[in-house]
Short mmCIF file of C-alpha atoms in Angstrom, two decimals:
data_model
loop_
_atom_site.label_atom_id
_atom_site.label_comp_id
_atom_site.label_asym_id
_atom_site.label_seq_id
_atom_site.Cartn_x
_atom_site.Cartn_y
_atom_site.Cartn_z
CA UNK Y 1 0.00 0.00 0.00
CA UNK Y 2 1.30 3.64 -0.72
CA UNK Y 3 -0.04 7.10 0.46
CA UNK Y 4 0.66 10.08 -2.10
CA UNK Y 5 -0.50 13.65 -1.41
CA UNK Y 6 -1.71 15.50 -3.96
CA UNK Y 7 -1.11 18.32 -2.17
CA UNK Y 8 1.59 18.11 0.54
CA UNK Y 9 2.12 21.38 1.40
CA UNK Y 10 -1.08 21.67 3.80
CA UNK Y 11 1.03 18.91 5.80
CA UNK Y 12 2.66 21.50 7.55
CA UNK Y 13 -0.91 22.24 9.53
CA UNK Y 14 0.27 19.17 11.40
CA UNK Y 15 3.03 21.19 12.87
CA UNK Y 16 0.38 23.26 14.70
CA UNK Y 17 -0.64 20.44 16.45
CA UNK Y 18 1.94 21.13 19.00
CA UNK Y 19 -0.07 24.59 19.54
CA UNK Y 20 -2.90 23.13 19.88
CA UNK Y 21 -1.77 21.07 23.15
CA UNK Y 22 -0.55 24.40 24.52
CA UNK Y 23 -3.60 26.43 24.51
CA UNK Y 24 -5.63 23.36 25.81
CA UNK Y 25 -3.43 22.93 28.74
CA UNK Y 26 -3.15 26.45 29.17
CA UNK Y 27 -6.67 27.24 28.94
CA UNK Y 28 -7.66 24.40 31.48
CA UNK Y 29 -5.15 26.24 34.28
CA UNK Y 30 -6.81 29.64 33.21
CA UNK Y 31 -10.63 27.59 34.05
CA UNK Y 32 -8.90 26.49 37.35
CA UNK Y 33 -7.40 29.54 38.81
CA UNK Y 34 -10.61 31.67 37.74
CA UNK Y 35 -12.86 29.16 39.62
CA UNK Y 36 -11.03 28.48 42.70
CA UNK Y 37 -11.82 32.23 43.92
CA UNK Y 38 -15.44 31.23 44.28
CA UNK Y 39 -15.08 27.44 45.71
CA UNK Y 40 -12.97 25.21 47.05
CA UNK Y 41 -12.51 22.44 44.99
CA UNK Y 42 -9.64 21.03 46.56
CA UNK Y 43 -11.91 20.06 49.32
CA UNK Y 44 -14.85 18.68 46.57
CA UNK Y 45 -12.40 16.74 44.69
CA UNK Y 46 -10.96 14.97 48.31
CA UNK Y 47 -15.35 14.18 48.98
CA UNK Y 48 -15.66 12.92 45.91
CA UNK Y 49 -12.30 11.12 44.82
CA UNK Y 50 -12.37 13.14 41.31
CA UNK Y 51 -10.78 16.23 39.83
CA UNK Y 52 -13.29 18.43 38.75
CA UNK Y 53 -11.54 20.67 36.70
CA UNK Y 54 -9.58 17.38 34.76
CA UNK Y 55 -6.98 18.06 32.02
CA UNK Y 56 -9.58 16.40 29.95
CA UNK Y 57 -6.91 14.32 27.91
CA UNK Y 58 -10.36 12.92 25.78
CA UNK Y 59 -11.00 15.98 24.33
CA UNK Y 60 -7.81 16.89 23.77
CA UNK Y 61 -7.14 14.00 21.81
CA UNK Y 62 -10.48 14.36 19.63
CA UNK Y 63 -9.33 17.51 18.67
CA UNK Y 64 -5.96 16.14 17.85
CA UNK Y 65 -7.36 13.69 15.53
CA UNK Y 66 -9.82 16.25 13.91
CA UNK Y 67 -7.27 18.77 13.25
CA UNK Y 68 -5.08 15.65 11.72
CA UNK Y 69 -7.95 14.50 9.30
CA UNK Y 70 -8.37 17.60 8.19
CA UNK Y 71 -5.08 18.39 7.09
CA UNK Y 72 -4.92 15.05 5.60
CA UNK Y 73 -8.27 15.88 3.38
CA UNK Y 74 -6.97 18.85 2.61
CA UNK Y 75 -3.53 17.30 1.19
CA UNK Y 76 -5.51 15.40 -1.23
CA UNK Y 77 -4.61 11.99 0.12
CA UNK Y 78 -4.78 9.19 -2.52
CA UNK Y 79 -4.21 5.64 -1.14
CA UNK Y 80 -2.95 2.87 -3.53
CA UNK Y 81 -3.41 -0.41 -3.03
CA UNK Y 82 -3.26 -3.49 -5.01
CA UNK Y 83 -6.55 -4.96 -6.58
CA UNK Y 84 -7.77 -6.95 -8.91
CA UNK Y 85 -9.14 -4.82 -11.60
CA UNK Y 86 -9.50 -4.73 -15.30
CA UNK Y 87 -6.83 -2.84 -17.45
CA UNK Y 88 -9.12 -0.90 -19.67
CA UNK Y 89 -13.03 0.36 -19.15
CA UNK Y 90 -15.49 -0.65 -21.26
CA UNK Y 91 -18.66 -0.08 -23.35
CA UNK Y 92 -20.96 -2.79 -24.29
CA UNK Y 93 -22.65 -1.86 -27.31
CA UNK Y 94 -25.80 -4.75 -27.50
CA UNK Y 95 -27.56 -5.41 -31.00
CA UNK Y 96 -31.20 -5.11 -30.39
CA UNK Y 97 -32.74 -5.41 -33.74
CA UNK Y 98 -35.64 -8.20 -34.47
CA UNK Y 99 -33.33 -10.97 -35.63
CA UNK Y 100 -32.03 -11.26 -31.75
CA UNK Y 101 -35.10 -12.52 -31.19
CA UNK Y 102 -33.85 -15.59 -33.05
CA UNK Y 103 -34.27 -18.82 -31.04
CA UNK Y 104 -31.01 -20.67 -31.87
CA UNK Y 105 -29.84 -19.88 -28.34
CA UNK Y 106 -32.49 -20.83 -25.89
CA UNK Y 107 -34.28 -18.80 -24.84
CA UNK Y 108 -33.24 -16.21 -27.42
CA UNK Y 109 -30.36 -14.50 -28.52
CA UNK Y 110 -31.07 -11.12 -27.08
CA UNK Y 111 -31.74 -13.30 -23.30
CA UNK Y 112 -28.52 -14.50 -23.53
CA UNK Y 113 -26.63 -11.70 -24.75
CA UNK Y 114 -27.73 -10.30 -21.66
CA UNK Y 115 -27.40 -12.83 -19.21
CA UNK Y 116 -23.61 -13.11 -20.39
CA UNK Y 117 -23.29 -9.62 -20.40
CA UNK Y 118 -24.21 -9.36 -17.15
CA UNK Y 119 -21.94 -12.01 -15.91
CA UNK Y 120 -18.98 -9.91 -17.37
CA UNK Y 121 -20.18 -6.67 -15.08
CA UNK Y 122 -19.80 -8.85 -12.03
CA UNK Y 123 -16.42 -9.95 -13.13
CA UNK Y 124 -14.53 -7.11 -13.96
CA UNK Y 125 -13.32 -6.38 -10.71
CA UNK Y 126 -12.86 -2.98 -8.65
CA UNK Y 127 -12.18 0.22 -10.14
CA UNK Y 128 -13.47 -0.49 -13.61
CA UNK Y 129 -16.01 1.50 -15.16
CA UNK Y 130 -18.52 0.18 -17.62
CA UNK Y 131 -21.29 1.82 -20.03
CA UNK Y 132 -24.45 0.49 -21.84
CA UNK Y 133 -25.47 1.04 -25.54
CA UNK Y 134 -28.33 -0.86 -27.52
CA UNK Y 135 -28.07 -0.43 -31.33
CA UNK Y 136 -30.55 -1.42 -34.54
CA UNK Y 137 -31.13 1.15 -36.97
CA UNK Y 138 -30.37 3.57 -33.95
CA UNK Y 139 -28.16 3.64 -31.14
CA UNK Y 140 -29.20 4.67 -27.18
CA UNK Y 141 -27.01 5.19 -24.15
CA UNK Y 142 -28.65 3.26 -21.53
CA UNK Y 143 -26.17 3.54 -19.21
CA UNK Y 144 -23.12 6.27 -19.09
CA UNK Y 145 -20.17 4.96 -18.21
CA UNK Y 146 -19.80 3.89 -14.43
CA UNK Y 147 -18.41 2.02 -11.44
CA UNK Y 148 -22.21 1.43 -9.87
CA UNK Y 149 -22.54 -2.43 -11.26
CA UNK Y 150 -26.39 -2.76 -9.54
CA UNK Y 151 -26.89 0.54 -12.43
CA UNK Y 152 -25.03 -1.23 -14.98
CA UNK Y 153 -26.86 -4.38 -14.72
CA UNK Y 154 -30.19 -3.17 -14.41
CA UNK Y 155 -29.65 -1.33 -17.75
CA UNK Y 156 -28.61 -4.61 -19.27
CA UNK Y 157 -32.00 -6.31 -17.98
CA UNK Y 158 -33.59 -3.02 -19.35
CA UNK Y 159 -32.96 -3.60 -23.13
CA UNK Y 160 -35.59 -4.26 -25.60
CA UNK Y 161 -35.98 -4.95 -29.10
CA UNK Y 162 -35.98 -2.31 -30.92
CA UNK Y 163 -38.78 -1.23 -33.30
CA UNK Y 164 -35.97 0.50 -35.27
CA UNK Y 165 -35.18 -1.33 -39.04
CA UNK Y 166 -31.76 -2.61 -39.71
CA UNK Y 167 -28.44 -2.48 -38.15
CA UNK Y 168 -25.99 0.47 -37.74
CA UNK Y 169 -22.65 -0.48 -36.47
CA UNK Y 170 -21.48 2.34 -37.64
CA UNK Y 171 -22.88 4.65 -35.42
CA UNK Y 172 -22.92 2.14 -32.34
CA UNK Y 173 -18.99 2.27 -32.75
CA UNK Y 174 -19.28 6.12 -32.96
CA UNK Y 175 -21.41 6.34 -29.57
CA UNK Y 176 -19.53 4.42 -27.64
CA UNK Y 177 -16.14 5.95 -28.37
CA UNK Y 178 -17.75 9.29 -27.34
CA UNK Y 179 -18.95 8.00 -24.04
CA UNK Y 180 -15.21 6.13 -23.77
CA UNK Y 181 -13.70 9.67 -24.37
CA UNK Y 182 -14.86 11.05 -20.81
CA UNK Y 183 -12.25 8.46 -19.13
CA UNK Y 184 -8.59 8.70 -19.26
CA UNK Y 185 -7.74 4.46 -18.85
CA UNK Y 186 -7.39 2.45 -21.59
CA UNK Y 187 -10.96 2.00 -24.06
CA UNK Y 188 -12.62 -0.60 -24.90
CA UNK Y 189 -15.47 -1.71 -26.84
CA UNK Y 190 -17.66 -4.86 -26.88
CA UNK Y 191 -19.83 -4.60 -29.92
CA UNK Y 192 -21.70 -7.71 -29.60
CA UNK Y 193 -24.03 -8.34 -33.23
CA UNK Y 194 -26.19 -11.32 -35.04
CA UNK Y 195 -26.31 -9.73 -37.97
CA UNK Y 196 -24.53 -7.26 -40.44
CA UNK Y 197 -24.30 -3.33 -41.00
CA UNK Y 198 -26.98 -2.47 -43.74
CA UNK Y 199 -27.57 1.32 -42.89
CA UNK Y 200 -26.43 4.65 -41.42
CA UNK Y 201 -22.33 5.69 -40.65
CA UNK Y 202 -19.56 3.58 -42.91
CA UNK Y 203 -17.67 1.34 -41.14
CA UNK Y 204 -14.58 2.41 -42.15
CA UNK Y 205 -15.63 6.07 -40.55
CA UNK Y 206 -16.47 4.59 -37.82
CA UNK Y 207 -13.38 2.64 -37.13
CA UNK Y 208 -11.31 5.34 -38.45
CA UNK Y 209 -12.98 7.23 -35.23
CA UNK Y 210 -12.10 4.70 -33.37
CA UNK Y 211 -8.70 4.31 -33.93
CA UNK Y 212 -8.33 7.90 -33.57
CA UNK Y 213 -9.88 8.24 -30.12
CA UNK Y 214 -7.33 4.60 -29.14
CA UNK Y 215 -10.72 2.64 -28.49
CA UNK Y 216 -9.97 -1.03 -29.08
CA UNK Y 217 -12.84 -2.62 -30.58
CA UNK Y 218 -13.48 -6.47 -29.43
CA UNK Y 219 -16.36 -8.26 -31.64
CA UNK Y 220 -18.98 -11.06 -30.75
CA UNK Y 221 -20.58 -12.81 -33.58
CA UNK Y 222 -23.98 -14.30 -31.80
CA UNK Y 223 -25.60 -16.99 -34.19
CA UNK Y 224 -24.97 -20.56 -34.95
CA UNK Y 225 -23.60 -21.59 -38.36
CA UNK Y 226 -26.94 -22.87 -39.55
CA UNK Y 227 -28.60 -18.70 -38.64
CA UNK Y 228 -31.45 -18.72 -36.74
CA UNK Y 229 -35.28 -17.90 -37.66
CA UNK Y 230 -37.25 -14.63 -36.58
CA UNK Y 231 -40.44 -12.59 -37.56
CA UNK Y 232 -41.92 -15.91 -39.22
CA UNK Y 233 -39.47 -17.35 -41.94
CA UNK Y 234 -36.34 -15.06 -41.83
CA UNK Y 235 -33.07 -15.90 -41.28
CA UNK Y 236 -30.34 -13.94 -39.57
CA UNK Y 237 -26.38 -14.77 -40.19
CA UNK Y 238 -23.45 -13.51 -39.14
CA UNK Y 239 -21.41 -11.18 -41.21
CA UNK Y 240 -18.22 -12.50 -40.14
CA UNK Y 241 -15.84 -10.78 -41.85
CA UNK Y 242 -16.96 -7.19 -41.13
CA UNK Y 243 -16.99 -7.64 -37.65
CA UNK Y 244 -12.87 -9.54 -37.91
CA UNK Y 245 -12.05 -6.65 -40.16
CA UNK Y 246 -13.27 -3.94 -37.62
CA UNK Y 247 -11.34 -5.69 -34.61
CA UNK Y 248 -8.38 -6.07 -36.72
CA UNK Y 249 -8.53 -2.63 -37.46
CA UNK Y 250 -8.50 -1.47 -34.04
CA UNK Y 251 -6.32 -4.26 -32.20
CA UNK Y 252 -8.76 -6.38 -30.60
CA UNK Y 253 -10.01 -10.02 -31.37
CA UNK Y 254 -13.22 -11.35 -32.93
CA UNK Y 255 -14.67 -14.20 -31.29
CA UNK Y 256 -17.93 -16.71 -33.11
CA UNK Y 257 -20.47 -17.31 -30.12
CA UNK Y 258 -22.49 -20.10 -31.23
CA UNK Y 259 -23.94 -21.15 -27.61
CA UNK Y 260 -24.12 -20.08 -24.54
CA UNK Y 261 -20.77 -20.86 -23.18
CA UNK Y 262 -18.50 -19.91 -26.09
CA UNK Y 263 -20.15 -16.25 -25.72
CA UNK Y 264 -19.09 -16.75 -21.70
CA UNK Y 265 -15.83 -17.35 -22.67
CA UNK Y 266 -15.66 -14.95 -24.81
CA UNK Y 267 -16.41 -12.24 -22.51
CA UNK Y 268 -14.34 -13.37 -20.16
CA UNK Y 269 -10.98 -13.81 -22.51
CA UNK Y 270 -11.57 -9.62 -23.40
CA UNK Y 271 -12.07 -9.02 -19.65
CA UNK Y 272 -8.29 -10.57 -18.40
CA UNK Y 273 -8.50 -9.55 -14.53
CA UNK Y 274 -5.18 -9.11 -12.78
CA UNK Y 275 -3.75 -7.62 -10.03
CA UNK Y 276 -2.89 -3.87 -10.69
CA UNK Y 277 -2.51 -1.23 -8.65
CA UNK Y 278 -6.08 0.38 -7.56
CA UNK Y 279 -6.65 4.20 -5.91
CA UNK Y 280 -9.10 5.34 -3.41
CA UNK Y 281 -9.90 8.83 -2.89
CA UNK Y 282 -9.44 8.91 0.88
CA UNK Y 283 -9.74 12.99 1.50
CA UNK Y 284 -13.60 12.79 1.37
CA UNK Y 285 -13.23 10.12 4.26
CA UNK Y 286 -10.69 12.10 6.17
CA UNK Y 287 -13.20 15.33 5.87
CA UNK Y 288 -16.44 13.19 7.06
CA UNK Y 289 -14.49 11.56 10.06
CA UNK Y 290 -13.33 15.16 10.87
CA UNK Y 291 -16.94 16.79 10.97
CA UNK Y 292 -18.42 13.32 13.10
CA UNK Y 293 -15.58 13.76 15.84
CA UNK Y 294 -16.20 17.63 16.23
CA UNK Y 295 -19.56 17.15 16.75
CA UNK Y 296 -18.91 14.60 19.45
CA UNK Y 297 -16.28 16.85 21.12
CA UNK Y 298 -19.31 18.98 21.00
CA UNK Y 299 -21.97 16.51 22.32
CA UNK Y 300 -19.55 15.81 25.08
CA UNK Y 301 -18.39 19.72 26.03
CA UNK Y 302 -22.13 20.15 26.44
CA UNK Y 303 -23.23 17.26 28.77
CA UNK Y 304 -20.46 15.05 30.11
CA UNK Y 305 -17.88 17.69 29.78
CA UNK Y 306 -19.80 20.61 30.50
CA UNK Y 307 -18.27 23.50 33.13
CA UNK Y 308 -20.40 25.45 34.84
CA UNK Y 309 -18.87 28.73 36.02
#
């Protein structure tokens, strides 16, 4: 584990730490001498076997530890730890046209694109973000890019078939580089199809923005080698050499999902967890623990702690 301040020059508000103990004590034998002209608590503390005017170490040491989590909030701390996390973030762009209705994966294609897709959420690890787009003739953001999985998911679950003709890879790719662009980690893109572009952006546009934006483009092929029926009598196959020619194009792999598992596996060979160095923001913690032990120094100066004059 490492600590880095962003910035360490408010460390040096440690150093008045040492002032800090020096009023307290001094203002405690201020209390004293002031109330000893109107009783004698010398005799009150011998009755009663306690000091009544105590150094009060407790409160002293609360605001010790308040005036050191603020300084360390206000330093920026960043801890870094190591985690098992995904290199890159990731968009999963989900074809939702009528032929993932198909039924050569049971019970659909479009049920287990997103049952697999939302096995690959819960495997990413921590500190990866992940977005949500669904894509026919038209492409929607159902989820912006984020580290709230239970959000993430639920858009998954959320996706219908769209009542939008055809299929636009072209401007899936486009969409989900934009959303990509708002991160600074590695991209990358799971475009995840049954079918072939027939409409809307070019690919080679939209892998040309792609490549320019360093979004690495990893495609799923869902269908089984015989197609699969939908809307009556239609069949819907893969066009396989598109989708290898726009992961070659922008270093990643295509992979042929033709069940259940091998689209599993698939997500989980683009995925590759390992153990990387993760950061947590700590100064919001540092601030929060700061404000809840001042307002029990508080809680305490006015009952348990309380001087009456």
């Amino acid at each position: 584990m490492e600590i880095i301040f962003k910035d360490p020059q408010y460390l040096w508000f440690l150093a008045s730490t040492i002032l800090l103990i020096f009023i307290h004590f001094y203002t405690l034998k201020h209390q004293k001498r002031k109330a000893l002209r109107f009783a004698n608590f010398d005799a009150i503390a011998r009755v009663t076997g306690e000091e009544i005017l105590s150094k009060n170490v407790t409160i002293l040491f609360m605001r010790v530890a308040a005036l050191f989590f603020v300084t360390l909030a206000l330093a920026g701390t960043t801890i870094w730890y190591s985690g098992e996390t995904s290199e890159a973030d990731f968009v999963l762009a989900i074809d939702s046209s009528t032929s993932m209705t198909a039924t050569d994966f049971s019970p659909s294609r479009i049920a287990a694109a997103k049952e697999s897709a939302i096995k690959f959420v819960e495997s990413v690890g921590t500190d990866t973000k992940v977005g949500v787009i669904s894509f026919s003739g038209a492409s929607f953001i159902e989820q912006d890019i984020s580290d709230d999985y239970k959000e993430v998911k639920n858009a998954i679950r959320d996706i219908q078939i769209s009542t939008y003709g055809g299929t636009d890879l072209g401007e899936a790719i486009i969409s989900a580089t934009n959303i990509l662009l708002r991160d600074v980690k590695p991209r990358v893109l799971i475009l995840l199809t049954d079918g072939r572009s027939n409409i809307g952006v070019p690919l080679e546009d939209a892998v040309s923005y792609a490549n320019e934006n360093k979004v690495t483009i990893h495609t799923i092929g869902v269908g089984t080698p015989e197609g699969g029926k939908f809307a009556g009598e239609a069949i819907s196959r893969i066009d396989e050499e598109s989708l290898k020619t726009i992961a070659l194009n922008t270093e990643g792999n295509y992979y042929k999902a033709a069940d259940i598992d091998s689209l599993e596996e698939a997500y989980q060979k683009v995925v590759r967890l390992s153990r990387q160095r993760v950061s947590l923001n700590a100064s919001p913690i540092f601030m929060v623990l700061a404000l809840l032990i001042l307002f029990m120094e508080w809680a305490l100066m006015n009952t348990k702690y309380r001087i009456f004059p």
